[in-house]
PDB file of C-alpha atoms and ligand atoms in Angstrom:
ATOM      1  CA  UNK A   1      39.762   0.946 -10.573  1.00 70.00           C
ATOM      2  CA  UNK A   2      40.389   3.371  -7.777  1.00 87.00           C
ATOM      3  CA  UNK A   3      43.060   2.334  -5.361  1.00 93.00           C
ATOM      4  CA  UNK A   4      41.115   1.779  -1.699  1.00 96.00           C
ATOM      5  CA  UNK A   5      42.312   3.029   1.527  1.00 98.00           C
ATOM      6  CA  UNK A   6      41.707   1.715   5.082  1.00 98.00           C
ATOM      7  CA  UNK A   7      41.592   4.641   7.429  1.00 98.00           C
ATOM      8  CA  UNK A   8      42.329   3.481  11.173  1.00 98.00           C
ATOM      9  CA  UNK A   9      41.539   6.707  13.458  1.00 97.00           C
ATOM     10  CA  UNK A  10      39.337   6.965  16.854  1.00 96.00           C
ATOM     11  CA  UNK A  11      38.907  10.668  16.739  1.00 95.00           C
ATOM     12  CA  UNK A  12      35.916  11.078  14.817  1.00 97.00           C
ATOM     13  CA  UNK A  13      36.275  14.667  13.516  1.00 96.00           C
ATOM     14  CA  UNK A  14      40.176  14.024  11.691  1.00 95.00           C
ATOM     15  CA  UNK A  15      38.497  10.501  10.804  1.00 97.00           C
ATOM     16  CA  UNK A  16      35.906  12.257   9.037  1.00 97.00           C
ATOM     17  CA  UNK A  17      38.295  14.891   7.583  1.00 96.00           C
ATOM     18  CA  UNK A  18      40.778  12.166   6.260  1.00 97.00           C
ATOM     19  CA  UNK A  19      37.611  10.035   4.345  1.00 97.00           C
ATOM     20  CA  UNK A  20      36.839  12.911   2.543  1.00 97.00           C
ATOM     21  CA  UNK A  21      39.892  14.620   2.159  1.00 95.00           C
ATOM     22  CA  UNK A  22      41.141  10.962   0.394  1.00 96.00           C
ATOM     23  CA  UNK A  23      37.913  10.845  -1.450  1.00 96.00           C
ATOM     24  CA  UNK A  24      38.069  14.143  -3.194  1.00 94.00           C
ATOM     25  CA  UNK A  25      42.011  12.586  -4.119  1.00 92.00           C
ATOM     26  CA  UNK A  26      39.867   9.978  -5.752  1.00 93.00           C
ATOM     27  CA  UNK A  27      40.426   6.807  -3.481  1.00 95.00           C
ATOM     28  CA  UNK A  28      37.961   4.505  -2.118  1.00 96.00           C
ATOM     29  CA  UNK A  29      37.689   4.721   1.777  1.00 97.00           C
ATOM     30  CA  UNK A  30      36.698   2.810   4.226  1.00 97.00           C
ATOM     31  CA  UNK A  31      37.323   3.528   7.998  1.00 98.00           C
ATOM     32  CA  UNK A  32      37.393   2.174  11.197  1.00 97.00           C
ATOM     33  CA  UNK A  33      37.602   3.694  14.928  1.00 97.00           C
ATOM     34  CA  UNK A  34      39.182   1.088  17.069  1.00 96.00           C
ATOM     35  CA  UNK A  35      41.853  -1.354  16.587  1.00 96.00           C
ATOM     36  CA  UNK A  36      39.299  -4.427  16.638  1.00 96.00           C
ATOM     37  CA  UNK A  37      36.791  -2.711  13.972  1.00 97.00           C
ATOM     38  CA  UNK A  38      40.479  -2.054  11.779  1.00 97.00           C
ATOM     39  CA  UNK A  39      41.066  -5.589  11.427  1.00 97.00           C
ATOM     40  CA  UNK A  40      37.233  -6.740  10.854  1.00 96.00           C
ATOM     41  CA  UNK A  41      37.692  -4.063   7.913  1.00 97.00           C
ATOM     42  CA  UNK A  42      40.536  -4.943   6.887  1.00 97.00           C
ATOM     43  CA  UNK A  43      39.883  -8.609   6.257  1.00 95.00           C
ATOM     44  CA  UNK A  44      36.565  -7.696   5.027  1.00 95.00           C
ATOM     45  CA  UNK A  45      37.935  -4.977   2.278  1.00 94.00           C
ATOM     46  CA  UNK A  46      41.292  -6.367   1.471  1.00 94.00           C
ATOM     47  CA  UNK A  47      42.365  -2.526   1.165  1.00 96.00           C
ATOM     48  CA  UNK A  48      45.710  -1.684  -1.141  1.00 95.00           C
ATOM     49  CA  UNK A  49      46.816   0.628   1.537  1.00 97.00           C
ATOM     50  CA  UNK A  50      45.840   1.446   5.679  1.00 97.00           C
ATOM     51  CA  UNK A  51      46.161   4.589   7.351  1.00 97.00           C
ATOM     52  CA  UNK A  52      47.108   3.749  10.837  1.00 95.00           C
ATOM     53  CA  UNK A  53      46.484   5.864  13.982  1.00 93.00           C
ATOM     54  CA  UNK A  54      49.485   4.441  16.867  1.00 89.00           C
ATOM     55  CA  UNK A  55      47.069   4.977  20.003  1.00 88.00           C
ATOM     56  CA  UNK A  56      43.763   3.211  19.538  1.00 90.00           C
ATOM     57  CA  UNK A  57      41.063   1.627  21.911  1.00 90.00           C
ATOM     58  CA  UNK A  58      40.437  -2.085  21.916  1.00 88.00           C
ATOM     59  CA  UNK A  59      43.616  -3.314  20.343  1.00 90.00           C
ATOM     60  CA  UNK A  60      46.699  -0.518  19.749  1.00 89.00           C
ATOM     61  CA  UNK A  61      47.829   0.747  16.581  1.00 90.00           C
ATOM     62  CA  UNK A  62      51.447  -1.104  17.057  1.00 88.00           C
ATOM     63  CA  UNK A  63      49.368  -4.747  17.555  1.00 91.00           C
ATOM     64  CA  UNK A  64      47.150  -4.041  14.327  1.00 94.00           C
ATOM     65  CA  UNK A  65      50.482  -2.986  12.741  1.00 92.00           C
ATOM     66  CA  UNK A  66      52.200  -6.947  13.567  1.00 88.00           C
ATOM     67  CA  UNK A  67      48.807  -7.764  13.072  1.00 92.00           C
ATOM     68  CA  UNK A  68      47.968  -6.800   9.570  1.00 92.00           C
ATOM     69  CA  UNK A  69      51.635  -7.151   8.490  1.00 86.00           C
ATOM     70  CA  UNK A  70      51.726 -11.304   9.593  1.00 84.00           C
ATOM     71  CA  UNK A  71      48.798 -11.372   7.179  1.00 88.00           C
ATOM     72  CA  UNK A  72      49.612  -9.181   4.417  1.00 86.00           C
ATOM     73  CA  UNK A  73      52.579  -7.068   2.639  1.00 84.00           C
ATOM     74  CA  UNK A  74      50.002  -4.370   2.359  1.00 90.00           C
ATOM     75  CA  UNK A  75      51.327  -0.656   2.679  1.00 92.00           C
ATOM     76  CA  UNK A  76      51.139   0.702   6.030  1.00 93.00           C
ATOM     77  CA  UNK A  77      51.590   4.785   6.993  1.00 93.00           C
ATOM     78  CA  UNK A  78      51.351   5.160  10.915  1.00 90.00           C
ATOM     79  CA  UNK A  79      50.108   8.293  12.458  1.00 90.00           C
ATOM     80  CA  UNK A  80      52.160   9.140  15.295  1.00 83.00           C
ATOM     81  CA  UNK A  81      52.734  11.804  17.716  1.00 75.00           C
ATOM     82  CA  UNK A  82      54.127  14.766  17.460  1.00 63.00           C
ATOM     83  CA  UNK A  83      57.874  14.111  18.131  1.00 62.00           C
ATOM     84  CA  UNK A  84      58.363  10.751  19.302  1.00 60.00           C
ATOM     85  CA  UNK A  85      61.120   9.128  17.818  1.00 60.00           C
ATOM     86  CA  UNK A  86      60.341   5.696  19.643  1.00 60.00           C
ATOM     87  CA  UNK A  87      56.680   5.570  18.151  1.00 62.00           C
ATOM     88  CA  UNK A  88      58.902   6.410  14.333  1.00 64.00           C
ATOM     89  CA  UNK A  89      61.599   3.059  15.290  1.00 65.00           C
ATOM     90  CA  UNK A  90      58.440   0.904  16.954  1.00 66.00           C
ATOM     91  CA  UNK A  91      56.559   1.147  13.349  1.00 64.00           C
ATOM     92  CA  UNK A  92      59.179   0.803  11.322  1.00 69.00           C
ATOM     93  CA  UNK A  93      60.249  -2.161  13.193  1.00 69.00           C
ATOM     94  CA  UNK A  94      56.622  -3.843  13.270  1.00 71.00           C
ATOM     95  CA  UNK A  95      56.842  -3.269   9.235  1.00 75.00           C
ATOM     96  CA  UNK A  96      55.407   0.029   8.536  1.00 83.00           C
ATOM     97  CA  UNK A  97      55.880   1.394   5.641  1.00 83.00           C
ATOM     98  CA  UNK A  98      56.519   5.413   6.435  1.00 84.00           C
ATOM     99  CA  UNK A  99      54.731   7.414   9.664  1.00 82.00           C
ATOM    100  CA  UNK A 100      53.530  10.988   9.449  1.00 86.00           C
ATOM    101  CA  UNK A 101      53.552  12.899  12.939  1.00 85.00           C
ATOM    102  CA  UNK A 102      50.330  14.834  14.312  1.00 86.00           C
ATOM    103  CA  UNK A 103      49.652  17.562  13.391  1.00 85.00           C
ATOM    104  CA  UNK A 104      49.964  16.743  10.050  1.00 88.00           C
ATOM    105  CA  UNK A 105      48.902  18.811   6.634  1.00 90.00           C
ATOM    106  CA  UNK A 106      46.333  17.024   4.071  1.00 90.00           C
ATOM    107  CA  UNK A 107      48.707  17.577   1.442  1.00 90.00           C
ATOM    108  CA  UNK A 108      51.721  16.473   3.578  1.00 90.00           C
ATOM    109  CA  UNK A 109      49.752  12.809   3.776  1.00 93.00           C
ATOM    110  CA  UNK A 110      48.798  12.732   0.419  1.00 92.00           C
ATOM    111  CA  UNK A 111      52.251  13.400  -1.019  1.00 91.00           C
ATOM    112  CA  UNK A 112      53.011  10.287   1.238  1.00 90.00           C
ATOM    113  CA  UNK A 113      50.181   8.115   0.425  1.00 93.00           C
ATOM    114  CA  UNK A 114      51.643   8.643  -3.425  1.00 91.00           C
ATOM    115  CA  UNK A 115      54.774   7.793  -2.747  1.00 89.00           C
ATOM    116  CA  UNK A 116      54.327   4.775  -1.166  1.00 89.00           C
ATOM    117  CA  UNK A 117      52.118   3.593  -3.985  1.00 89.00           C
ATOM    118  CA  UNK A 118      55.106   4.888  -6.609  1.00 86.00           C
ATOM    119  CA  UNK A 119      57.687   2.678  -4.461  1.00 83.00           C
ATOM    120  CA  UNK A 120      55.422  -0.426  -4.521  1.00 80.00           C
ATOM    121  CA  UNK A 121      55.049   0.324  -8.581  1.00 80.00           C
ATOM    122  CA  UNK A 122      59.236   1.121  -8.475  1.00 76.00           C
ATOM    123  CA  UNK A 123      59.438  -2.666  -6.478  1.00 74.00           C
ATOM    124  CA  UNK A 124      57.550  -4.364  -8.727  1.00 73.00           C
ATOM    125  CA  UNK A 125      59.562  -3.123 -11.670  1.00 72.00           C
ATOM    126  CA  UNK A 126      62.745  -4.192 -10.053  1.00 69.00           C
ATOM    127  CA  UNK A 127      61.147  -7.650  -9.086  1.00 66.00           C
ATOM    128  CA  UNK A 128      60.971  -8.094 -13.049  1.00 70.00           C
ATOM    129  CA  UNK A 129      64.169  -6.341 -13.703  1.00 73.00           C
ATOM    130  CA  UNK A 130      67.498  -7.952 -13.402  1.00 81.00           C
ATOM    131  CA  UNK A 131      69.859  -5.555 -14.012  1.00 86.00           C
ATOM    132  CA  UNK A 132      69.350  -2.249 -11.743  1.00 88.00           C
ATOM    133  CA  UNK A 133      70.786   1.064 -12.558  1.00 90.00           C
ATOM    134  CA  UNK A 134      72.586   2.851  -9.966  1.00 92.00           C
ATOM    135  CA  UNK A 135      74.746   5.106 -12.006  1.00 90.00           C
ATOM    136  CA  UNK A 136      78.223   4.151 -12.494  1.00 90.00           C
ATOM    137  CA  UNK A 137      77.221   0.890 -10.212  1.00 94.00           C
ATOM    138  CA  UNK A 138      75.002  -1.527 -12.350  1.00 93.00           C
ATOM    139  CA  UNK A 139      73.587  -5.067 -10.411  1.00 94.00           C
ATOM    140  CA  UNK A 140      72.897  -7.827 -11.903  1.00 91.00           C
ATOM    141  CA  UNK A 141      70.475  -9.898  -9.241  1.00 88.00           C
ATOM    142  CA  UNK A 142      70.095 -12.508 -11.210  1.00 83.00           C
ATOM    143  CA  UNK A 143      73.939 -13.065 -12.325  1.00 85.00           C
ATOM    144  CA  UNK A 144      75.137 -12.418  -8.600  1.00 89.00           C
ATOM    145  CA  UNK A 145      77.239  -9.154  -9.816  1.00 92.00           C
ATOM    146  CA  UNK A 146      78.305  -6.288  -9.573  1.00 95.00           C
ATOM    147  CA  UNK A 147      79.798  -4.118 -12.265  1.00 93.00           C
ATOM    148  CA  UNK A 148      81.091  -0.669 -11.702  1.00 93.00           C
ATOM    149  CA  UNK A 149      82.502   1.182 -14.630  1.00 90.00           C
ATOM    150  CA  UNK A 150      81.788  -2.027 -16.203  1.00 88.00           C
ATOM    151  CA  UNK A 151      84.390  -3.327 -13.959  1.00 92.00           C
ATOM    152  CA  UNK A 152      83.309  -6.590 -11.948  1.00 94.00           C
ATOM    153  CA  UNK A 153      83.086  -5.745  -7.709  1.00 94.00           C
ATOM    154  CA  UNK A 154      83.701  -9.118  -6.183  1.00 94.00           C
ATOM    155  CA  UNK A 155      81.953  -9.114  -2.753  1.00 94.00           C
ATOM    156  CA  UNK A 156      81.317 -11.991  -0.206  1.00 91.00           C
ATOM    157  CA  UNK A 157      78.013 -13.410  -1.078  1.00 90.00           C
ATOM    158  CA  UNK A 158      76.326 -11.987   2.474  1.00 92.00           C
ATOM    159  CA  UNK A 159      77.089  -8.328   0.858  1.00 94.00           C
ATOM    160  CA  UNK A 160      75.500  -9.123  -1.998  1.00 95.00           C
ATOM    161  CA  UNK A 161      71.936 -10.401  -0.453  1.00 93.00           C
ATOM    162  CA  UNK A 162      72.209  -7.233   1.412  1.00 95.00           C
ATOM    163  CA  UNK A 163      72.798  -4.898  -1.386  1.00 96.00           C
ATOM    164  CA  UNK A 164      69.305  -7.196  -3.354  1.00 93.00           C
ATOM    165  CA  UNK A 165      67.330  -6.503  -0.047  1.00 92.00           C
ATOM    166  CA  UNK A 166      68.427  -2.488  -0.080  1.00 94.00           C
ATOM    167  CA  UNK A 167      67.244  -2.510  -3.782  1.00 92.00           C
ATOM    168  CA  UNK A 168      64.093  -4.130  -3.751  1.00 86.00           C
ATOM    169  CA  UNK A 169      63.006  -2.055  -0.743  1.00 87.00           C
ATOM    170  CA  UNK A 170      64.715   1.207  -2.036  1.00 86.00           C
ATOM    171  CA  UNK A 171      63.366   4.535  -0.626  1.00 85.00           C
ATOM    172  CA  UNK A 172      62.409   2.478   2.387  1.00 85.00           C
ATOM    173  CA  UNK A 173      64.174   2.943   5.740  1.00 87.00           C
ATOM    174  CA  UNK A 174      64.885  -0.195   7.207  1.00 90.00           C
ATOM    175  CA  UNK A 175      66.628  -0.998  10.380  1.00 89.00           C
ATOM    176  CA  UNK A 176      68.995  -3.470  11.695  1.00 90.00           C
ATOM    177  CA  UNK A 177      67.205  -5.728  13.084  1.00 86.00           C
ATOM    178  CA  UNK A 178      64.914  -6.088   9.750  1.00 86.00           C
ATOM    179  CA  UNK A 179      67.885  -6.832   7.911  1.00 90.00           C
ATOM    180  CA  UNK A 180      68.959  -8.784  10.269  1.00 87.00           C
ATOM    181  CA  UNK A 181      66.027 -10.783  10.827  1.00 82.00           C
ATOM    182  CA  UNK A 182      65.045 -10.456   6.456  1.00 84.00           C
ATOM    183  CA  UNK A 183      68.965 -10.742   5.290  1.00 88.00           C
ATOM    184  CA  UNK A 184      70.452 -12.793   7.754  1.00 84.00           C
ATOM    185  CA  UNK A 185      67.496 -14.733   9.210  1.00 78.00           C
ATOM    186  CA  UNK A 186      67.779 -14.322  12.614  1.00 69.00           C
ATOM    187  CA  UNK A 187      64.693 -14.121  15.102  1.00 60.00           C
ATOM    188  CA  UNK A 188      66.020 -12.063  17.765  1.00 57.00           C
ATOM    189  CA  UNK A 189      67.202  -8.257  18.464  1.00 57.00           C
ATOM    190  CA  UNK A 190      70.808  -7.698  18.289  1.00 61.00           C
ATOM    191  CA  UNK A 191      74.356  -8.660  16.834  1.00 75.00           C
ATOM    192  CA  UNK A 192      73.785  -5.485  14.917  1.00 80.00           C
ATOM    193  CA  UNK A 193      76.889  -4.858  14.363  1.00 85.00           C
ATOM    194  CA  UNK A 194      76.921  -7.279  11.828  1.00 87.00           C
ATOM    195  CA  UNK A 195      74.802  -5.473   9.859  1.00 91.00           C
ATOM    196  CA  UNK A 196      77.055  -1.948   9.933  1.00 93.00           C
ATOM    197  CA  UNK A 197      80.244  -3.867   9.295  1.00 92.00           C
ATOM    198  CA  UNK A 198      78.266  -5.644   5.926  1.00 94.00           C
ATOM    199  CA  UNK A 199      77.287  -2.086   5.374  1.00 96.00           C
ATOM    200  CA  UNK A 200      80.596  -0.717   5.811  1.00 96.00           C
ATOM    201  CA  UNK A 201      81.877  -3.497   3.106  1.00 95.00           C
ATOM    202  CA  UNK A 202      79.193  -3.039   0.950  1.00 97.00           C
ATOM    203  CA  UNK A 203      79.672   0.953   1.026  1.00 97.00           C
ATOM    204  CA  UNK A 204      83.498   0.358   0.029  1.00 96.00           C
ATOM    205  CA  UNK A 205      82.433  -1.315  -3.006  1.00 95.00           C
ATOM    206  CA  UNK A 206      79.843   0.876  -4.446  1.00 96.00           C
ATOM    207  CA  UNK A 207      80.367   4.369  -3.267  1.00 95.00           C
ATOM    208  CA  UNK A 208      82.073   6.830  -5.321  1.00 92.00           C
ATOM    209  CA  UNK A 209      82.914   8.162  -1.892  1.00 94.00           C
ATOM    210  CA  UNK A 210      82.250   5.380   0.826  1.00 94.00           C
ATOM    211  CA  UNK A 211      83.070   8.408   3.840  1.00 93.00           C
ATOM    212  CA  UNK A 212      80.266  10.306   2.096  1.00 94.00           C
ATOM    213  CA  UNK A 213      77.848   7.689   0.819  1.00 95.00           C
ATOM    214  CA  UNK A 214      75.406   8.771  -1.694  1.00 94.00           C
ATOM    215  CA  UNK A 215      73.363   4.674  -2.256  1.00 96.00           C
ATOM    216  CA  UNK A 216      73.575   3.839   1.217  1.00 96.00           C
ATOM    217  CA  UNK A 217      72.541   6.301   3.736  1.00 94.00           C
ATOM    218  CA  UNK A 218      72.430   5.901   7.486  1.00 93.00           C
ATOM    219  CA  UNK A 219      69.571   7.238   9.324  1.00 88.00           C
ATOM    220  CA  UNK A 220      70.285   8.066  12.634  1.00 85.00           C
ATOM    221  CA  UNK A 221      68.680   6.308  15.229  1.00 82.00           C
ATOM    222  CA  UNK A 222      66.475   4.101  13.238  1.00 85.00           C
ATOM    223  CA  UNK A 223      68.906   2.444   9.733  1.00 90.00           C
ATOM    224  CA  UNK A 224      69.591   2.519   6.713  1.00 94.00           C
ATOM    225  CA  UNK A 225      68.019   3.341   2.920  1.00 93.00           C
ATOM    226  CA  UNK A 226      69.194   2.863  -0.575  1.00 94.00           C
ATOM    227  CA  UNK A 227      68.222   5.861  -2.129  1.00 91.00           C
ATOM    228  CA  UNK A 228      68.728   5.276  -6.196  1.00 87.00           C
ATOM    229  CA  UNK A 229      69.985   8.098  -8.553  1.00 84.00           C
TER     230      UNK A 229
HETATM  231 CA1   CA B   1      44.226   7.987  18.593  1.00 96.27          CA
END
């Protein structure tokens, strides 16, 4: 069965374009123009991904975000504005799963739309797998270890939760206070800097080069991603 899509926008003419431009990609659409109609529709049509506009009458992109995401683990892409880095941390922190800045290009949105679904597929298939391939750095997640060269890594058992949460979400930015909050269980914003010196360990034991990491990257103002070979 086609895969369905939620589109959240109030402007009616880019709504219009993105239900058809999704339909002719051969998804199912459904939309909605203000934040209240987005979660009626959303808990109506149990959608497998939502398209979500940040500035919205009624209720705001960013509370339908926390919103949908206390509900569901459903893929989220927020549309943001041109430029604004804040709007880029502020989804990613309420659990988006990418953003795409206005203007944006149909194509641009459907090359993200796939790859969202391809990292959800990718996460699934490392759910069931428990020994992941990162070139000359193989995981066992079950077994609790880490071979490189075939060569056991021993690392404190913290670095090793981290390095399963980077892998199951891998392609996906997350930021500190995600892993934090997902790794480390805390509630609250800050004591970051736990998080870059577990980084920092987990980089020395993995990295071919941990001064030029190729698994673990930073991204600059927002985290970090495991990107896999
Ligand atoms: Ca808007």
């Amino acid at each position: 069965m086609a895969r369905s899509i939620l589109v959240v926008e109030d402007e009616p003419t880019l709504r219009e374009t993105l239900v058809e431009a999704l339909e002719a990609d051969g998804f199912r659409v459904t939309a909605a123009g203000d934040g209240r109609a987005a979660l009626e529709r959303f808990r109506a049509d149990h959608p497998d991904l939502v398209l979500l506009d940040l500035m919205l009458p009624e209720i705001s992109g960013i509370d339908v975000c926390r919103i949908i995401r206390a509900e569901s683990p459903v893929p989220i892409i927020m549309l943001t504005a041109r430029g604004s880095e804040v709007d880029k941390v502020v989804g990613l922190e309420l659990g988006a799963d990418d953003y795409v800045t206005k203007p944006f290009s149909l194509r641009e949105l459907s090359a993200r739309i796939r790859a969202v679904f391809r990292r959800g597929e990718q996460a699934n298939a490392t759910a069931s797998a428990s020994v992941v391939d990162l070139g000359s750095v193989h995981v066992d997640l079950a077994g609790h270890q880490i071979l490189r060269d075939g060569v056991e890594v021993k690392v404190k058992p913290k670095v090793f939760e981290l390095l399963a949460f980077l892998i199951r979400h891998a392609g996906q930015v997350v930021t500190r206070d995600q892993l934090l909050e997902l790794v480390w269980g805390y509630d609250y914003a800050g004591e970051t800097r736990t998080v870059d010196v577990h980084v920092h360990w987990l980089r020395a034991a993995i990295e071919v080069d941990p001064a030029q990491p190729s698994l673990i990257q930073t991204i600059r103002g927002v985290g970090y991603v495991l990107r896999r070979p």
